[in-house]
Amino acid sequence: MATALTFTYRGKDATGKKVTGVMDGPSEAIVSAKLRAQGVTPESVRQAGTGLNAEINLGGLFKKKVGLKDLAVMSRQLATMISSGLALLKALTILSEQSENELLRETLDQVRKDVEQGLSLSEAIAKHDTIFPPLFINLVRAGETGGFLESSLQSVAENYEKEVKLRGTIKSALTYPIVVLIMAILGVIGMIVFIVPVFKNMFEGLGGSLPAPTQFLVILSESAIYWLPTLIVSLVAFSVWWGRNKHQPRVREVVDPLKLKMPVFGQLITKIAIARFTRNFGTMMRSGVPILQALSIVGATSGNYVIEKALVNVQESVRQGRSIAAPLADEPIFPQMVTQMISVGEDSGSLETMLAKVSDFYDAEVESTTEQLTALIEPLMIAFMGVLLGGMILALYLPVFNIFTLI
């Protein structure tokens, strides 16, 4: 059997649209034949990574990640094509060719190959759990099992679209204070490093003693050669450590409860976590995912360790045949309204409807709280910058008031 090689190709599909990609095969001729069978007219088929075609590929370092918006668009398109009677393999082929995200395009192409070899869609996407979240995989599996795959994909799309909107709301609230804070820090460092030494030399020529605030700035400026590199290295080291360990249970167990107790943002973070929990839980219940399996998944998708830990107790309660609302009522993070509505939903057999109403309510609450915080933070940040930079300028000009006396 010939060894499979990797070839890069460039060509046009049946509509005349240019397509590029990678395909395995024993020879250029066979790869070209496969492309034609898929409706692609090859213009160039070359073996990757050999001779003059070998490239230093830095694209992998900067390859765009697959975001929730990409998954939402892909899910809605796939659901539309399946409900229109298009075969799954053909739908996956179309999606893998037209996806704007390169990583998702390559992943969907591999999923198509796995389905072509006999795997189910849920089994194929489960092999790429770094791309497709557990919520996505389990909803697809439930849809396949129950025969309502297009409905499950629509639920995924709606869920992720709401999550994208929620994240956009949060980012819009945090962008302004973060930018202002960075500008203030850079302004302070710039004054200490470049402006304070100029004033220091001028004051030394006049003689006399400097006021305490000015002397403090001079000391900071003279020691900047030591503390500034240390600060930069510490920030970089912490960023690397945080990126690798922020999802570790031992870190989340300490950090997540502190987030909920923050004076300004704690209330917002709590509402965000509850909105995610109720929305994801309602989506999985509506799509037919078993309740114990759903509870094990939605804890991780809530984004907060406190809720994740609380749902462990809920799982044990359900496993023993008891209700969901009772153990939730014992957890202080869940407001009474949430537990009462879940209890009513359990009693009336409309739990998924109640969860949807709670999630809609908290989505609106997050948006309202974000607007209030934005209106509050803007004047506070302006005042902060004024006090910080104004105080430094005043400290630099204090000796000027005594300049005529010194002369």
Tab-separated table of C-alpha atoms in Angstrom, residues 60-386:
chain	number	residue	atom	x	y	z
A	60	GLY	CA	-0.084	28.426	13.202
A	61	LEU	CA	1.243	30.835	15.815
A	62	PHE	CA	-1.291	33.467	14.819
A	63	LYS	CA	-4.134	31.233	13.632
A	64	LYS	CA	-7.483	32.641	14.591
A	65	LYS	CA	-9.202	30.647	17.310
A	66	VAL	CA	-12.700	29.255	16.893
A	67	GLY	CA	-15.029	31.519	18.846
A	68	LEU	CA	-18.617	31.116	19.953
A	69	LYS	CA	-19.749	33.347	17.087
A	70	ASP	CA	-18.113	30.975	14.566
A	71	LEU	CA	-19.822	27.985	16.205
A	72	ALA	CA	-23.181	29.784	16.276
A	73	VAL	CA	-23.034	30.627	12.562
A	74	MET	CA	-21.873	27.114	11.673
A	75	SER	CA	-24.620	25.484	13.786
A	76	ARG	CA	-27.378	27.600	12.254
A	77	GLN	CA	-26.142	26.944	8.706
A	78	LEU	CA	-25.856	23.202	9.335
A	79	ALA	CA	-29.343	23.081	10.873
A	80	THR	CA	-30.774	24.971	7.878
A	81	MET	CA	-29.150	22.623	5.365
A	82	ILE	CA	-30.232	19.461	7.223
A	83	SER	CA	-33.823	20.682	7.603
A	84	SER	CA	-33.827	21.419	3.849
A	85	GLY	CA	-33.112	17.750	3.125
A	86	LEU	CA	-29.409	18.120	2.274
A	87	ALA	CA	-27.280	15.076	3.100
A	88	LEU	CA	-25.025	15.476	6.154
A	89	LEU	CA	-21.825	14.779	4.188
A	90	LYS	CA	-22.717	17.357	1.553
A	91	ALA	CA	-23.605	19.906	4.230
A	92	LEU	CA	-20.276	19.350	6.005
A	93	THR	CA	-18.446	19.687	2.683
A	94	ILE	CA	-20.103	23.030	2.009
A	95	LEU	CA	-19.400	24.297	5.525
A	96	SER	CA	-15.744	23.215	5.399
A	97	GLU	CA	-15.287	25.144	2.156
A	98	GLN	CA	-17.081	28.366	3.032
A	99	SER	CA	-16.151	28.874	6.690
A	100	GLU	CA	-14.200	32.099	7.184
A	101	ASN	CA	-12.252	30.711	10.137
A	102	GLU	CA	-9.271	28.688	8.896
A	103	LEU	CA	-9.053	26.461	11.978
A	104	LEU	CA	-12.781	25.683	11.883
A	105	ARG	CA	-12.562	25.000	8.143
A	106	GLU	CA	-9.787	22.445	8.667
A	107	THR	CA	-11.624	20.865	11.603
A	108	LEU	CA	-14.882	20.519	9.676
A	109	ASP	CA	-12.997	18.911	6.811
A	110	GLN	CA	-11.622	16.309	9.232
A	111	VAL	CA	-15.105	15.813	10.743
A	112	ARG	CA	-16.460	15.209	7.240
A	113	LYS	CA	-13.789	12.564	6.614
A	114	ASP	CA	-14.625	10.806	9.899
A	115	VAL	CA	-18.364	10.805	9.112
A	116	GLU	CA	-17.551	9.485	5.638
A	117	GLN	CA	-15.730	6.565	7.289
A	118	GLY	CA	-18.788	5.634	9.357
A	119	LEU	CA	-18.607	7.700	12.551
A	120	SER	CA	-21.646	9.594	13.785
A	121	LEU	CA	-21.506	13.389	13.808
A	122	SER	CA	-21.276	13.536	17.609
A	123	GLU	CA	-18.439	10.976	17.630
A	124	ALA	CA	-16.592	12.912	14.925
A	125	ILE	CA	-16.818	16.284	16.681
A	126	ALA	CA	-15.990	14.710	20.058
A	127	LYS	CA	-12.509	13.971	18.643
A	128	HIS	CA	-12.013	17.763	18.498
A	129	ASP	CA	-13.043	18.698	22.053
A	130	THR	CA	-10.633	21.657	22.050
A	131	ILE	CA	-12.734	23.211	19.260
A	132	PHE	CA	-16.254	22.058	20.168
A	133	PRO	CA	-17.298	22.648	23.819
A	134	PRO	CA	-18.987	19.856	25.844
A	135	LEU	CA	-22.339	21.654	25.547
A	136	PHE	CA	-22.136	21.485	21.743
A	137	ILE	CA	-21.088	17.817	21.657
A	138	ASN	CA	-23.801	16.657	24.047
A	139	LEU	CA	-26.585	18.594	22.327
A	140	VAL	CA	-25.584	17.083	18.985
A	141	ARG	CA	-25.479	13.599	20.548
A	142	ALA	CA	-28.947	14.098	22.059
A	143	GLY	CA	-30.286	15.324	18.717
A	144	GLU	CA	-28.882	12.309	16.884
A	145	THR	CA	-30.296	9.896	19.451
A	146	GLY	CA	-33.748	11.482	19.476
A	147	GLY	CA	-33.952	12.144	15.739
A	148	PHE	CA	-34.156	15.950	16.040
A	149	LEU	CA	-30.610	16.976	15.099
A	150	GLU	CA	-31.674	20.195	13.358
A	151	SER	CA	-33.568	21.338	16.486
A	152	SER	CA	-30.516	20.657	18.647
A	153	LEU	CA	-28.297	22.617	16.279
A	154	GLN	CA	-30.770	25.509	16.353
A	155	SER	CA	-30.643	25.407	20.152
A	156	VAL	CA	-26.848	25.507	20.036
A	157	ALA	CA	-26.956	28.501	17.692
A	158	GLU	CA	-29.451	30.414	19.840
A	159	ASN	CA	-27.504	29.622	23.002
A	160	TYR	CA	-24.171	30.779	21.594
A	161	GLU	CA	-25.698	33.893	20.009
A	162	LYS	CA	-26.987	34.942	23.426
A	163	GLU	CA	-23.593	34.167	24.956
A	164	VAL	CA	-21.843	36.270	22.287
A	165	LYS	CA	-24.231	39.147	23.016
A	166	LEU	CA	-23.568	38.774	26.747
A	167	ARG	CA	-19.800	38.843	26.252
A	168	GLY	CA	-20.103	41.869	23.980
A	169	THR	CA	-22.042	43.705	26.682
A	170	ILE	CA	-19.372	42.884	29.264
A	171	LYS	CA	-16.517	43.931	26.971
A	172	SER	CA	-18.195	47.253	26.184
A	173	ALA	CA	-18.414	47.959	29.917
A	174	LEU	CA	-14.802	47.032	30.656
A	175	THR	CA	-13.091	48.567	27.626
A	176	TYR	CA	-13.268	52.181	28.794
A	177	PRO	CA	-11.936	51.735	32.368
A	178	ILE	CA	-9.175	49.390	31.210
A	179	VAL	CA	-7.997	51.794	28.503
A	180	VAL	CA	-8.084	54.745	30.923
A	181	LEU	CA	-6.188	52.763	33.564
A	182	ILE	CA	-3.485	51.748	31.073
A	183	MET	CA	-3.148	55.344	29.869
A	184	ALA	CA	-2.821	56.559	33.462
A	185	ILE	CA	-0.130	53.991	34.266
A	186	LEU	CA	1.829	54.797	31.092
A	187	GLY	CA	1.491	58.507	31.802
A	188	VAL	CA	2.846	58.112	35.336
A	189	ILE	CA	5.756	55.950	34.194
A	190	GLY	CA	6.562	58.409	31.378
A	191	MET	CA	6.646	61.361	33.770
A	192	ILE	CA	8.795	59.499	36.291
A	193	VAL	CA	11.293	58.294	33.702
A	194	PHE	CA	11.562	61.327	31.380
A	195	ILE	CA	10.186	64.478	33.023
A	196	VAL	CA	11.187	64.177	36.685
A	197	PRO	CA	14.968	63.948	35.882
A	198	VAL	CA	14.758	67.262	33.951
A	199	PHE	CA	13.152	69.041	36.895
A	200	LYS	CA	15.614	67.376	39.281
A	201	ASN	CA	18.606	68.809	37.434
A	202	MET	CA	17.016	72.245	37.391
A	203	PHE	CA	16.244	72.181	41.099
A	204	GLU	CA	19.749	71.004	42.019
A	205	GLY	CA	21.233	74.075	40.329
A	206	LEU	CA	19.146	76.355	42.542
A	207	GLY	CA	20.069	74.720	45.815
A	208	GLY	CA	17.764	74.417	48.792
A	209	SER	CA	15.710	71.438	49.937
A	210	LEU	CA	12.898	69.907	47.933
A	211	PRO	CA	9.350	69.471	49.306
A	212	ALA	CA	8.481	65.934	50.437
A	213	PRO	CA	6.180	65.116	47.443
A	214	THR	CA	8.848	66.277	44.976
A	215	GLN	CA	11.571	64.347	46.808
A	216	PHE	CA	9.396	61.210	46.637
A	217	LEU	CA	9.102	61.567	42.851
A	218	VAL	CA	12.861	62.081	42.559
A	219	ILE	CA	13.517	58.890	44.537
A	220	LEU	CA	11.080	56.985	42.307
A	221	SER	CA	12.828	58.351	39.220
A	222	GLU	CA	16.322	57.467	40.446
A	223	SER	CA	15.247	53.916	41.381
A	224	ALA	CA	13.247	53.362	38.170
A	225	ILE	CA	16.208	51.510	36.665
A	226	TYR	CA	15.580	48.794	39.277
A	227	TRP	CA	11.836	48.657	39.868
A	228	LEU	CA	10.622	49.271	36.298
A	229	PRO	CA	12.296	46.167	34.718
A	230	THR	CA	11.235	44.137	37.754
A	231	LEU	CA	7.635	45.309	37.315
A	232	ILE	CA	7.607	44.477	33.595
A	233	VAL	CA	9.133	41.015	34.115
A	234	SER	CA	6.706	40.302	36.978
A	235	LEU	CA	3.694	41.298	34.878
A	236	VAL	CA	4.841	39.129	31.957
A	237	ALA	CA	5.572	36.182	34.269
A	238	PHE	CA	2.189	36.546	35.979
A	239	SER	CA	0.405	36.753	32.615
A	240	VAL	CA	2.067	33.527	31.454
A	241	TRP	CA	1.330	31.779	34.753
A	242	TRP	CA	-2.279	33.005	34.756
A	243	GLY	CA	-2.826	31.862	31.184
A	244	ARG	CA	-1.674	28.353	32.079
A	245	ASN	CA	-3.290	28.004	35.493
A	246	LYS	CA	-6.458	30.128	35.549
A	247	HIS	CA	-8.616	27.064	34.805
A	248	GLN	CA	-6.957	24.877	37.452
A	249	PRO	CA	-9.386	23.876	40.245
A	250	ARG	CA	-7.000	24.966	43.005
A	251	VAL	CA	-6.781	28.463	41.471
A	252	ARG	CA	-10.499	28.802	40.694
A	253	GLU	CA	-11.383	27.625	44.209
A	254	VAL	CA	-9.615	30.707	45.588
A	255	VAL	CA	-10.220	33.310	42.864
A	256	ASP	CA	-13.869	32.713	41.896
A	257	PRO	CA	-15.366	33.338	45.388
A	258	LEU	CA	-13.310	36.554	45.575
A	259	LYS	CA	-14.761	37.691	42.240
A	260	LEU	CA	-18.280	37.428	43.677
A	261	LYS	CA	-17.280	39.623	46.658
A	262	MET	CA	-15.770	42.453	44.604
A	263	PRO	CA	-17.360	45.776	45.640
A	264	VAL	CA	-18.289	47.034	42.160
A	265	PHE	CA	-18.227	44.043	39.815
A	266	GLY	CA	-19.221	41.237	42.192
A	267	GLN	CA	-22.959	41.697	41.597
A	268	LEU	CA	-22.429	41.759	37.820
A	269	ILE	CA	-20.298	38.589	37.870
A	270	THR	CA	-22.957	36.794	39.932
A	271	LYS	CA	-25.717	37.708	37.456
A	272	ILE	CA	-23.559	36.613	34.521
A	273	ALA	CA	-22.905	33.210	36.121
A	274	ILE	CA	-26.602	32.649	36.902
A	275	ALA	CA	-27.619	33.695	33.368
A	276	ARG	CA	-25.167	31.205	31.844
A	277	PHE	CA	-26.214	28.391	34.176
A	278	THR	CA	-29.958	28.764	33.593
A	279	ARG	CA	-29.624	29.305	29.828
A	280	ASN	CA	-27.323	26.304	29.269
A	281	PHE	CA	-29.312	24.072	31.602
A	282	GLY	CA	-32.598	25.015	29.916
A	283	THR	CA	-31.130	24.415	26.451
A	284	MET	CA	-29.893	20.939	27.402
A	285	MET	CA	-33.161	19.980	29.081
A	286	ARG	CA	-35.130	21.161	26.049
A	287	SER	CA	-32.857	19.133	23.740
A	288	GLY	CA	-33.364	15.887	25.666
A	289	VAL	CA	-29.997	15.584	27.408
A	290	PRO	CA	-30.288	13.392	30.557
A	291	ILE	CA	-30.575	15.591	33.627
A	292	LEU	CA	-27.546	14.186	35.496
A	293	GLN	CA	-25.380	14.586	32.424
A	294	ALA	CA	-26.710	18.102	31.882
A	295	LEU	CA	-25.926	19.115	35.477
A	296	SER	CA	-22.349	17.868	35.158
A	297	ILE	CA	-21.861	20.009	32.040
A	298	VAL	CA	-23.601	23.274	32.934
A	299	GLY	CA	-21.531	23.680	36.092
A	300	ALA	CA	-18.365	24.027	34.032
A	301	THR	CA	-20.044	26.313	31.474
A	302	SER	CA	-21.264	28.760	34.144
A	303	GLY	CA	-17.739	30.132	34.433
A	304	ASN	CA	-17.678	30.159	38.248
A	305	TYR	CA	-16.361	27.523	40.646
A	306	VAL	CA	-18.988	28.379	43.307
A	307	ILE	CA	-21.858	27.364	41.002
A	308	GLU	CA	-19.923	24.344	39.771
A	309	LYS	CA	-19.441	23.152	43.359
A	310	ALA	CA	-23.101	23.817	44.207
A	311	LEU	CA	-24.253	21.684	41.288
A	312	VAL	CA	-22.293	18.718	42.638
A	313	ASN	CA	-24.726	18.719	45.586
A	314	VAL	CA	-27.661	19.069	43.187
A	315	GLN	CA	-26.459	16.038	41.206
A	316	GLU	CA	-26.343	13.965	44.374
A	317	SER	CA	-29.865	15.113	45.296
A	318	VAL	CA	-31.245	14.183	41.853
A	319	ARG	CA	-29.393	10.844	41.870
A	320	GLN	CA	-31.218	9.981	45.104
A	321	GLY	CA	-34.578	10.923	43.595
A	322	ARG	CA	-34.983	14.322	45.240
A	323	SER	CA	-35.592	17.728	43.670
A	324	ILE	CA	-33.223	20.243	42.083
A	325	ALA	CA	-34.510	23.334	43.873
A	326	ALA	CA	-33.958	22.131	47.468
A	327	PRO	CA	-30.124	21.937	47.398
A	328	LEU	CA	-29.969	25.116	45.290
A	329	ALA	CA	-31.874	26.984	48.012
A	330	ASP	CA	-29.068	26.151	50.467
A	331	GLU	CA	-26.476	27.890	48.277
A	332	PRO	CA	-26.231	31.660	48.941
A	333	ILE	CA	-25.206	32.458	45.352
A	334	PHE	CA	-28.674	31.540	44.042
A	335	PRO	CA	-31.329	34.198	44.772
A	336	GLN	CA	-34.663	33.072	46.173
A	337	MET	CA	-36.438	34.001	42.930
A	338	VAL	CA	-34.286	31.529	40.972
A	339	THR	CA	-34.843	28.617	43.340
A	340	GLN	CA	-38.591	29.349	43.594
A	341	MET	CA	-39.048	29.430	39.808
A	342	ILE	CA	-37.067	26.200	39.408
A	343	SER	CA	-39.227	24.620	42.118
A	344	VAL	CA	-42.415	25.716	40.322
A	345	GLY	CA	-41.006	24.389	37.050
A	346	GLU	CA	-40.294	21.001	38.616
A	347	ASP	CA	-43.772	20.770	40.146
A	348	SER	CA	-45.551	21.803	36.945
A	349	GLY	CA	-43.360	19.786	34.557
A	350	SER	CA	-42.176	22.900	32.708
A	351	LEU	CA	-38.653	23.206	34.071
A	352	GLU	CA	-37.054	24.167	30.743
A	353	THR	CA	-39.620	26.980	30.272
A	354	MET	CA	-38.909	28.394	33.719
A	355	LEU	CA	-35.147	28.192	33.127
A	356	ALA	CA	-35.562	30.093	29.857
A	357	LYS	CA	-37.512	32.838	31.645
A	358	VAL	CA	-34.890	33.096	34.382
A	359	SER	CA	-32.062	33.309	31.850
A	360	ASP	CA	-33.883	36.017	29.854
A	361	PHE	CA	-34.469	37.965	33.068
A	362	TYR	CA	-30.805	37.795	34.088
A	363	ASP	CA	-29.601	38.629	30.584
A	364	ALA	CA	-31.635	41.838	30.859
A	365	GLU	CA	-30.288	42.383	34.375
A	366	VAL	CA	-26.705	42.042	33.145
A	367	GLU	CA	-27.327	44.589	30.404
A	368	SER	CA	-28.955	47.026	32.857
A	369	THR	CA	-26.215	46.579	35.475
A	370	THR	CA	-23.543	47.045	32.825
A	371	GLU	CA	-25.061	50.347	31.716
A	372	GLN	CA	-25.212	51.537	35.324
A	373	LEU	CA	-21.601	50.546	35.966
A	374	THR	CA	-20.453	52.250	32.776
A	375	ALA	CA	-22.201	55.467	33.809
A	376	LEU	CA	-20.591	55.212	37.260
A	377	ILE	CA	-17.098	54.214	36.174
A	378	GLU	CA	-16.548	56.957	33.578
A	379	PRO	CA	-16.546	59.909	36.030
A	380	LEU	CA	-14.641	57.874	38.609
A	381	MET	CA	-11.864	57.058	36.130
A	382	ILE	CA	-11.657	60.677	34.970
A	383	ALA	CA	-11.375	61.784	38.602
A	384	PHE	CA	-8.744	59.110	39.228
A	385	MET	CA	-6.620	60.272	36.302
A	386	GLY	CA	-7.030	63.894	37.346
